[in-house]
Short mmCIF file of C-alpha atoms in Angstrom, two decimals:
data_model
loop_
_atom_site.label_atom_id
_atom_site.label_comp_id
_atom_site.label_asym_id
_atom_site.label_seq_id
_atom_site.Cartn_x
_atom_site.Cartn_y
_atom_site.Cartn_z
CA MET H 1 53.52 122.94 33.99
CA ILE H 2 53.43 126.22 35.93
CA VAL H 3 55.40 124.68 38.80
CA LYS H 4 58.02 123.41 36.36
CA LYS H 5 58.41 126.83 34.77
CA LEU H 6 58.61 128.47 38.17
CA SER H 7 61.30 126.05 39.32
CA THR H 8 63.26 126.83 36.15
CA PHE H 9 63.20 130.55 36.96
CA LEU H 10 64.24 129.93 40.57
CA ARG H 11 67.11 127.54 39.81
CA ILE H 12 70.49 129.03 40.59
CA GLN H 13 72.72 126.01 40.02
CA SER H 14 73.20 126.92 36.37
CA ASP H 15 74.53 130.37 37.35
CA LEU H 16 77.02 129.04 39.88
CA ASP H 17 80.71 129.53 39.32
CA ASN H 18 83.16 126.65 39.40
CA MET H 19 83.42 125.20 42.94
CA ASP H 20 87.19 125.61 42.97
CA ALA H 21 86.82 129.26 41.90
CA ILE H 22 84.28 129.87 44.69
CA HIS H 23 86.60 128.24 47.22
CA ALA H 24 89.53 130.34 46.03
CA ALA H 25 87.51 133.59 46.11
CA ILE H 26 86.32 132.99 49.68
CA THR H 27 89.76 131.85 50.87
CA ASN H 28 91.55 134.86 49.38
CA ALA H 29 89.05 137.31 50.90
CA ILE H 30 89.83 136.26 54.48
CA ILE H 31 93.43 137.45 54.34
CA PHE H 32 94.25 140.73 56.08
CA LYS H 33 97.62 141.85 54.91
CA GLY H 34 98.91 144.12 52.19
CA THR H 35 96.04 145.63 50.21
CA ASN H 36 93.21 144.38 52.43
CA LEU H 37 94.91 145.70 55.56
CA TRP H 38 95.39 149.19 54.11
CA ILE H 39 91.81 149.26 52.85
CA LEU H 40 90.59 148.27 56.33
CA VAL H 41 92.57 151.12 57.92
CA PHE H 42 91.21 153.65 55.42
CA ALA H 43 87.63 152.41 55.96
CA ILE H 44 88.01 152.73 59.75
CA VAL H 45 89.14 156.34 59.50
CA ILE H 46 86.45 157.26 56.96
CA ALA H 47 83.66 155.67 59.03
CA SER H 48 84.86 157.35 62.23
CA VAL H 49 84.97 160.77 60.58
CA GLY H 50 81.54 160.18 59.02
CA LEU H 51 80.01 159.31 62.39
CA ASN H 52 81.79 162.27 64.01
CA MET H 53 80.47 164.68 61.37
CA ASN H 54 77.06 162.96 61.11
CA SER H 55 77.58 162.52 57.36
CA THR H 56 75.52 159.68 55.83
CA ALA H 57 77.39 159.85 52.51
CA VAL H 58 80.79 159.41 54.17
CA ILE H 59 79.52 156.47 56.26
CA ILE H 60 78.15 154.77 53.15
CA GLY H 61 81.55 155.22 51.49
CA ALA H 62 83.25 153.50 54.42
CA MET H 63 80.79 150.59 54.25
CA LEU H 64 81.42 150.16 50.53
CA ILE H 65 85.20 149.87 50.81
CA SER H 66 85.31 147.85 54.04
CA PRO H 67 86.74 144.31 53.54
CA LEU H 68 85.21 142.87 56.73
CA MET H 69 82.75 140.67 54.81
CA GLY H 70 85.59 138.42 53.61
CA PRO H 71 86.50 136.58 56.84
CA ILE H 72 82.84 136.39 57.91
CA ASN H 73 81.88 134.58 54.71
CA GLY H 74 84.99 132.47 55.18
CA MET H 75 83.84 131.37 58.65
CA GLY H 76 80.36 130.49 57.36
CA TYR H 77 81.71 128.61 54.35
CA SER H 78 84.24 126.68 56.46
CA ILE H 79 81.54 125.64 58.96
CA ALA H 80 79.31 124.40 56.14
CA THR H 81 82.14 122.38 54.58
CA TYR H 82 83.69 121.34 57.93
CA ASP H 83 87.01 122.88 56.90
CA PHE H 84 88.36 123.53 60.39
CA PRO H 85 91.81 124.83 59.36
CA LEU H 86 90.10 127.40 57.13
CA PHE H 87 87.73 128.33 59.97
CA ARG H 88 90.64 128.96 62.33
CA ARG H 89 92.40 131.14 59.73
CA ALA H 90 89.21 133.10 59.06
CA LEU H 91 88.56 133.55 62.79
CA ARG H 92 92.13 134.76 63.44
CA ASN H 93 91.94 137.27 60.61
CA PHE H 94 88.50 138.42 61.70
CA ALA H 95 89.65 138.90 65.31
CA PHE H 96 92.63 140.90 64.08
CA ALA H 97 90.40 143.10 61.89
CA VAL H 98 87.95 143.74 64.73
CA SER H 99 90.75 144.57 67.18
CA ALA H 100 92.40 146.93 64.70
CA SER H 101 89.09 148.64 63.96
CA LEU H 102 88.27 149.10 67.64
CA ALA H 103 91.74 150.39 68.42
CA ALA H 104 91.76 152.87 65.54
CA SER H 105 88.24 154.19 66.16
CA THR H 106 88.87 154.50 69.91
CA ALA H 107 92.07 156.45 69.24
CA TYR H 108 90.30 158.74 66.78
CA PHE H 109 87.40 159.57 69.11
CA ALA H 110 89.84 160.05 72.02
CA ILE H 111 91.68 162.85 70.19
CA THR H 112 88.91 164.49 68.13
CA PRO H 113 87.56 167.75 69.61
CA LEU H 114 84.03 166.87 68.43
CA SER H 115 82.43 164.51 70.94
CA ILE H 116 78.66 164.96 70.43
CA ALA H 117 76.75 161.74 69.71
CA HIS H 118 74.87 162.58 66.49
CA SER H 119 71.91 160.67 65.05
CA GLU H 120 74.07 158.47 62.77
CA LEU H 121 76.03 157.29 65.79
CA LEU H 122 73.02 156.81 68.05
CA ALA H 123 71.29 154.73 65.35
CA ARG H 124 73.93 152.01 65.90
CA THR H 125 73.33 151.62 69.64
CA SER H 126 69.84 150.06 69.74
CA PRO H 127 69.75 146.76 67.79
CA SER H 128 66.63 144.60 67.58
CA ILE H 129 65.22 141.53 65.83
CA TYR H 130 64.84 143.59 62.65
CA ASP H 131 68.63 143.85 62.42
CA VAL H 132 68.77 140.05 62.55
CA ILE H 133 66.47 139.86 59.52
CA ILE H 134 68.53 142.44 57.62
CA ALA H 135 71.81 140.64 58.36
CA LEU H 136 70.42 137.22 57.42
CA PHE H 137 68.96 138.21 54.07
CA GLY H 138 71.81 140.60 53.31
CA GLY H 139 74.28 137.79 53.95
CA LEU H 140 72.28 135.45 51.71
CA ALA H 141 72.43 138.01 48.91
CA GLY H 142 76.18 138.36 49.44
CA ILE H 143 77.04 134.65 49.35
CA VAL H 144 74.80 134.15 46.30
CA ALA H 145 76.66 136.95 44.50
CA ILE H 146 80.07 135.52 45.46
CA SER H 147 79.05 132.08 44.18
CA SER H 148 77.60 133.34 40.91
CA LYS H 149 79.38 133.70 37.60
CA HIS H 150 77.72 137.10 37.23
CA LYS H 151 78.87 139.04 40.29
CA GLY H 152 76.84 142.17 39.40
CA ASN H 153 76.50 145.03 41.89
CA VAL H 154 75.02 143.00 44.76
CA ILE H 155 78.05 142.94 47.07
CA PRO H 156 78.29 146.76 47.47
CA GLY H 157 74.58 146.82 48.33
CA VAL H 158 75.07 144.04 50.88
CA ALA H 159 77.92 146.03 52.45
CA ILE H 160 75.60 149.02 52.89
CA ALA H 161 72.61 147.01 54.16
CA THR H 162 74.51 144.96 56.74
CA ALA H 163 76.69 147.90 57.91
CA LEU H 164 79.63 146.20 59.60
CA MET H 165 82.04 149.11 59.94
CA PRO H 166 79.84 151.83 61.56
CA PRO H 167 78.87 149.71 64.63
CA LEU H 168 82.53 148.94 65.26
CA CYS H 169 83.43 152.62 65.12
CA THR H 170 80.48 153.46 67.38
CA ALA H 171 81.79 150.89 69.85
CA GLY H 172 85.13 152.70 69.68
CA TYR H 173 83.33 155.95 70.47
CA GLY H 174 81.77 154.33 73.54
CA LEU H 175 85.19 153.19 74.76
CA ALA H 176 86.85 156.56 74.09
CA THR H 177 84.15 158.51 75.94
CA PHE H 178 83.59 155.89 78.68
CA GLN H 179 79.94 155.52 77.64
CA PHE H 180 79.79 151.74 77.89
CA ALA H 181 76.06 151.54 77.07
CA TYR H 182 77.00 152.81 73.59
CA PHE H 183 79.84 150.29 73.39
CA PHE H 184 77.74 147.26 74.29
CA GLY H 185 74.80 148.33 72.11
CA ALA H 186 76.97 148.94 69.05
CA PHE H 187 79.08 145.83 69.57
CA TYR H 188 75.94 143.73 69.95
CA LEU H 189 74.68 145.10 66.60
CA PHE H 190 78.05 144.19 65.06
CA THR H 191 77.77 140.70 66.57
CA ILE H 192 74.29 140.26 65.10
CA ASN H 193 75.53 141.24 61.65
CA THR H 194 78.58 138.98 61.94
CA VAL H 195 76.73 135.89 63.16
CA PHE H 196 73.88 136.04 60.67
CA ILE H 197 76.02 136.86 57.66
CA ALA H 198 78.05 133.78 58.59
CA ILE H 199 74.89 131.72 59.17
CA SER H 200 73.53 132.74 55.76
CA SER H 201 76.80 131.48 54.24
CA VAL H 202 76.37 128.19 56.11
CA LEU H 203 72.78 127.77 54.91
CA PHE H 204 73.53 128.60 51.29
CA SER H 205 76.66 126.42 51.18
CA GLN H 206 74.80 123.44 52.60
CA PHE H 207 71.76 124.05 50.41
CA LEU H 208 73.94 123.88 47.28
CA ASP H 209 75.93 120.97 48.73
CA PHE H 210 79.34 122.59 48.44
CA PRO H 211 81.99 119.81 48.46
CA ILE H 212 83.52 118.79 51.81
CA ARG H 213 87.27 118.76 51.25
CA THR H 214 88.24 116.78 54.36
CA VAL H 215 87.11 113.61 56.11
CA VAL H 216 84.92 114.50 59.10
CA GLU H 217 83.51 112.18 61.74
CA GLU H 218 79.79 112.29 62.41
CA GLU H 219 80.36 113.18 66.05
CA LYS H 220 82.32 116.27 64.99
CA LYS H 221 79.51 117.27 62.64
CA ARG H 222 76.98 117.00 65.45
CA LYS H 223 79.24 119.04 67.70
CA VAL H 224 79.47 121.77 65.04
CA HIS H 225 75.69 121.79 64.71
CA ARG H 226 75.23 122.10 68.48
CA TRP H 227 77.68 125.00 68.71
CA THR H 228 76.08 126.75 65.75
CA THR H 229 72.62 126.43 67.29
CA ALA H 230 73.88 127.75 70.62
CA VAL H 231 75.50 130.80 69.01
CA ILE H 232 72.31 131.58 67.07
CA ALA H 233 70.18 131.33 70.22
CA ILE H 234 72.54 133.48 72.30
CA THR H 235 72.56 136.14 69.57
CA VAL H 236 68.84 136.16 68.79
CA ILE H 237 67.26 136.09 72.26
CA PRO H 238 68.36 139.61 73.34
CA SER H 239 67.31 141.01 69.96
CA LEU H 240 63.78 139.67 70.49
CA TYR H 241 63.60 141.55 73.79
CA PHE H 242 64.92 144.77 72.25
CA GLY H 243 62.50 144.37 69.35
CA TYR H 244 59.64 144.06 71.86
CA LEU H 245 60.79 147.26 73.59
CA LEU H 246 60.95 149.04 70.23
CA VAL H 247 57.36 148.07 69.41
CA GLN H 248 56.20 149.15 72.88
CA LYS H 249 57.88 152.56 72.51
CA GLU H 250 56.30 153.07 69.10
CA ARG H 251 52.87 152.12 70.46
CA PHE H 252 53.33 154.47 73.43
CA THR H 253 54.23 157.38 71.13
CA VAL H 254 51.21 156.79 68.87
CA ASN H 255 48.80 156.56 71.82
CA ALA H 256 50.35 159.62 73.49
CA ASN H 257 49.83 161.68 70.33
CA LYS H 258 46.19 160.60 70.22
CA LEU H 259 45.77 161.62 73.86
CA ILE H 260 47.37 165.03 73.27
CA ALA H 261 45.10 165.70 70.31
CA SER H 262 42.05 165.03 72.53
CA ILE H 263 43.07 167.20 75.50
CA SER H 264 44.38 170.32 73.77
CA ALA H 265 41.63 172.44 75.33
CA LEU H 266 39.85 171.57 78.59
CA ASP H 267 37.70 173.69 80.94
CA GLY H 268 39.18 177.01 79.85
CA ASN H 269 42.76 175.68 79.74
CA TYR H 270 44.87 175.36 76.59
CA LEU H 271 47.80 173.02 76.11
CA LEU H 272 50.85 175.21 75.59
CA ARG H 273 53.59 172.59 75.45
CA TYR H 274 54.03 168.85 75.85
CA ASP H 275 56.85 166.35 76.01
CA VAL H 276 56.50 162.63 75.29
CA ASN H 277 59.26 160.33 76.55
CA PRO H 278 58.63 156.69 75.54
CA GLY H 279 61.83 155.59 77.29
CA SER H 280 60.46 156.47 80.72
CA ASN H 281 56.75 156.14 79.80
CA SER H 282 56.17 159.75 80.82
CA ILE H 283 54.10 162.59 79.34
CA LYS H 284 54.56 166.18 80.48
CA LEU H 285 51.70 168.62 79.84
CA ILE H 286 51.89 172.38 80.42
CA TYR H 287 48.60 174.31 80.29
CA GLY H 288 47.73 177.97 80.20
CA GLY H 289 44.39 179.55 81.15
CA VAL H 290 42.33 179.32 84.32
CA SER H 291 43.69 177.39 87.31
CA LEU H 292 43.77 173.65 86.76
CA ARG H 293 41.18 171.91 88.93
CA GLN H 294 41.41 168.36 90.17
CA SER H 295 38.39 167.47 88.05
CA THR H 296 40.30 168.57 84.93
CA LYS H 297 43.29 166.41 85.90
CA ASP H 298 40.94 163.47 86.51
CA THR H 299 39.49 163.97 83.01
CA ILE H 300 42.98 163.83 81.51
CA GLN H 301 43.74 160.62 83.43
CA ARG H 302 40.51 158.98 82.24
CA ARG H 303 41.32 159.83 78.64
CA ALA H 304 44.82 158.43 79.13
CA ASP H 305 43.26 155.17 80.30
CA ARG H 306 41.07 155.17 77.20
CA TYR H 307 44.21 155.29 74.99
CA ASP H 308 45.91 152.42 76.85
CA LEU H 309 48.16 154.78 78.84
CA THR H 310 47.10 153.59 82.29
CA HIS H 311 50.68 153.12 83.46
CA ALA H 312 52.04 156.31 81.88
CA GLN H 313 53.44 158.93 84.23
CA LEU H 314 51.41 162.08 83.62
CA GLU H 315 53.00 165.34 84.77
CA ILE H 316 50.47 168.18 84.48
CA GLU H 317 51.67 171.73 85.12
CA GLN H 318 50.12 175.20 85.02
CA GLY H 319 52.14 177.48 82.77
CA PHE H 320 50.18 180.56 83.71
CA SER H 321 46.82 181.06 85.44
CA THR H 322 44.49 183.93 84.63
CA SER H 323 42.52 183.31 87.85
CA GLU H 324 45.56 184.29 89.93
CA ILE H 325 45.53 187.79 88.45
CA SER H 326 43.73 190.35 90.52
CA HIS H 327 40.13 191.04 89.58
CA ASP H 328 40.93 194.75 89.84
CA ILE H 329 42.84 194.92 86.55
CA THR H 330 42.80 197.49 83.83
CA GLU H 331 41.21 197.15 80.41
CA VAL H 332 44.71 196.86 78.92
CA ASP H 333 45.43 193.84 81.12
CA GLN H 334 42.17 192.23 80.07
CA SER H 335 42.97 192.78 76.41
CA LEU H 336 46.44 191.31 76.86
CA ARG H 337 45.06 188.24 78.60
CA ALA H 338 42.51 187.68 75.84
CA GLU H 339 45.23 188.01 73.20
CA ILE H 340 47.44 185.49 74.99
CA GLY H 341 44.55 183.03 75.14
CA ARG H 342 43.78 183.59 71.46
CA LEU H 343 47.41 183.03 70.45
CA ALA H 344 47.65 179.91 72.59
CA LEU H 345 44.50 178.51 70.98
CA ALA H 346 45.77 179.36 67.48
CA LEU H 347 49.09 177.70 68.28
CA GLN H 348 47.38 174.55 69.50
CA ARG H 349 45.11 174.42 66.46
CA SER H 350 48.18 174.69 64.24
CA ARG H 351 49.85 171.89 66.19
CA ASP H 352 46.73 169.73 65.94
CA GLU H 353 46.55 170.30 62.18
CA ARG H 354 50.20 169.31 61.83
CA ILE H 355 49.69 166.13 63.87
CA ASN H 356 46.54 165.22 61.91
CA ALA H 357 48.37 165.88 58.63
CA GLU H 358 51.25 163.61 59.67
CA ILE H 359 48.83 160.85 60.70
CA GLY H 360 46.93 161.31 57.40
CA ASN H 361 50.16 161.06 55.37
CA ILE H 362 51.12 157.82 57.13
CA GLN H 363 47.64 156.36 56.54
CA THR H 364 47.62 157.38 52.85
CA ARG H 365 51.06 155.83 52.30
CA GLN H 366 49.91 152.57 53.93
CA VAL H 367 46.72 152.47 51.83
CA LEU H 368 48.83 152.97 48.66
CA LEU H 369 51.17 150.09 49.58
CA GLU H 370 48.24 147.76 50.28
CA LEU H 371 46.47 148.82 47.08
CA LYS H 372 49.60 148.25 44.97
CA ALA H 373 49.82 144.71 46.30
CA LEU H 374 46.27 144.07 45.00
CA TYR H 375 46.49 146.11 41.76
CA PRO H 376 50.09 146.56 40.49
CA GLN H 377 48.97 149.05 37.82
CA VAL H 378 48.25 151.65 40.51
CA VAL H 379 51.16 154.16 40.44
CA SER H 380 50.24 156.83 43.00
CA LEU H 381 47.43 157.90 45.30
CA ALA H 382 46.42 161.24 46.78
CA TYR H 383 43.90 161.61 49.59
CA ALA H 384 42.21 164.70 51.03
CA ASN H 385 39.27 165.42 53.32
CA PRO H 386 37.88 168.81 52.14
CA ILE H 387 34.61 170.57 52.97
CA GLN H 388 31.89 170.41 50.31
CA TYR H 389 29.55 173.42 49.98
CA THR H 390 26.23 173.34 48.17
CA GLY H 391 25.84 177.15 48.00
CA GLN H 392 22.19 177.01 49.08
CA ALA H 393 22.77 178.24 52.62
CA PRO H 394 25.78 179.21 54.75
CA SER H 395 25.35 176.10 56.89
CA ASP H 396 24.94 173.68 53.95
CA SER H 397 28.38 172.04 54.04
CA SER H 398 29.79 168.60 54.76
CA ARG H 399 33.08 166.73 54.86
CA ILE H 400 33.84 164.38 51.99
CA SER H 401 36.78 162.13 51.14
CA VAL H 402 38.48 162.71 47.77
CA VAL H 403 40.87 160.13 46.29
CA VAL H 404 42.92 160.77 43.12
CA MET H 405 44.62 157.70 41.69
CA SER H 406 47.16 157.38 38.85
CA THR H 407 47.28 154.09 36.93
CA ARG H 408 49.30 152.66 34.08
CA ARG H 409 48.47 150.04 31.46
CA PRO H 410 46.62 147.76 31.61
CA HIS H 411 44.10 150.29 32.92
CA LEU H 412 41.56 149.34 35.54
CA ARG H 413 38.20 148.02 34.42
CA SER H 414 34.93 149.41 35.73
CA ALA H 415 34.37 146.41 38.00
CA GLU H 416 37.87 146.79 39.43
CA LYS H 417 37.28 150.49 40.08
CA GLN H 418 34.08 149.71 41.96
CA ARG H 419 35.88 147.12 44.10
CA ILE H 420 38.70 149.59 44.80
CA GLU H 421 36.26 152.32 45.84
CA SER H 422 34.41 149.89 48.13
CA TRP H 423 37.73 148.72 49.63
CA ILE H 424 38.98 152.29 50.21
CA ARG H 425 35.67 153.27 51.81
CA GLN H 426 36.02 150.41 54.29
CA ARG H 427 39.77 150.97 54.77
CA ILE H 428 39.55 154.67 55.73
CA SER H 429 36.08 154.41 57.34
CA ALA H 430 34.57 157.05 55.05
CA GLN H 431 30.87 157.18 54.15
CA HIS H 432 31.12 159.72 51.32
CA ILE H 433 34.02 159.25 48.94
CA LYS H 434 34.76 160.56 45.45
CA THR H 435 37.39 158.79 43.38
CA PHE H 436 39.13 160.20 40.29
CA TYR H 437 41.48 158.29 38.01
CA GLU H 438 44.41 159.56 35.95
CA GLN H 439 45.83 157.32 33.27
CA GLU H 440 49.54 157.51 32.36
#
């Protein structure tokens, strides 16, 4: 009974538009002349200016009005229905649109006086397997919306999520500035989006058994399947490698921050500045204080090994050394040296507190997401680790964990609260925890 009800909710055949209407909508969207051509030109200019000015709002506007989704869906639909004339028309129109976009964006970036690669532009140069997932599911949402009687507001959201226009304009920037690493990275991201939006159209069209409007031999069908599989493999394999590199860089950054927090003060030396570069697996440390001894450097290397940074390139430098100052110094010099050391220590403590706060915020957010999956009535969660004083003696104090949780109806029962408190205690590795509940 439950399975039957669930299948009723998941059925989409009853919401499908007429097959002829779907075919006409997809066929009309692949044409690039008149209105569609002008809209494409406007979108190219808007996206290029948005990337040049690092304006997220302008880039989103360009993605919303871009008509590039039309021929991509047309290629996917024509492959699924083995409509080869339609596929050739869609491919020609798509190639024309891509060429026009590249030409226009290259010309814009060649003449604009602003040539700095801002964050919005750089974000389109490093695709990974996660972009494959976004393109696939975004394309599925798009083809479902096109095929439905109730179009809704899905298609604009798909245009934003899959982001076809900004990578093309970024590729134009790479050509205009002769930075071909940017060009290939951005064009690869565009290729990922194109291929997997088309593949999602193929999957959905075949799943719903869209009518085949021509007679096709079985050998031709097998040939289409082989080509489709080859294109998917060629597109996905590099993204898996780039996704692996992304995970490795993230892991390196996390481990490097843990190392830095543990070596902020060593043998009379205080960490003044550091630089973590996950791209080159290097960490630069600049210390102030007494002269760095080899034993201190060996300690840093051992701690790096402890945090899985054995192969990291550690560059340890002495910013200033108090031992190099003559012993015959005045009281003013001694006072100045002490003040510098005090300020350096205060600065490092402030940096450590900021790093710990950032790590704590990330952990609290993750705990909230996991808790919501178990108990949907949980709305928000706040976590702190204050010091508890008893007031009996100056030294009578201890660290406790305090959790404040907001819930909505139906409110949590006592047994559920006990399970949550036990789960949180294990999740954050806290022995003493106090939990408070707020009911909305």
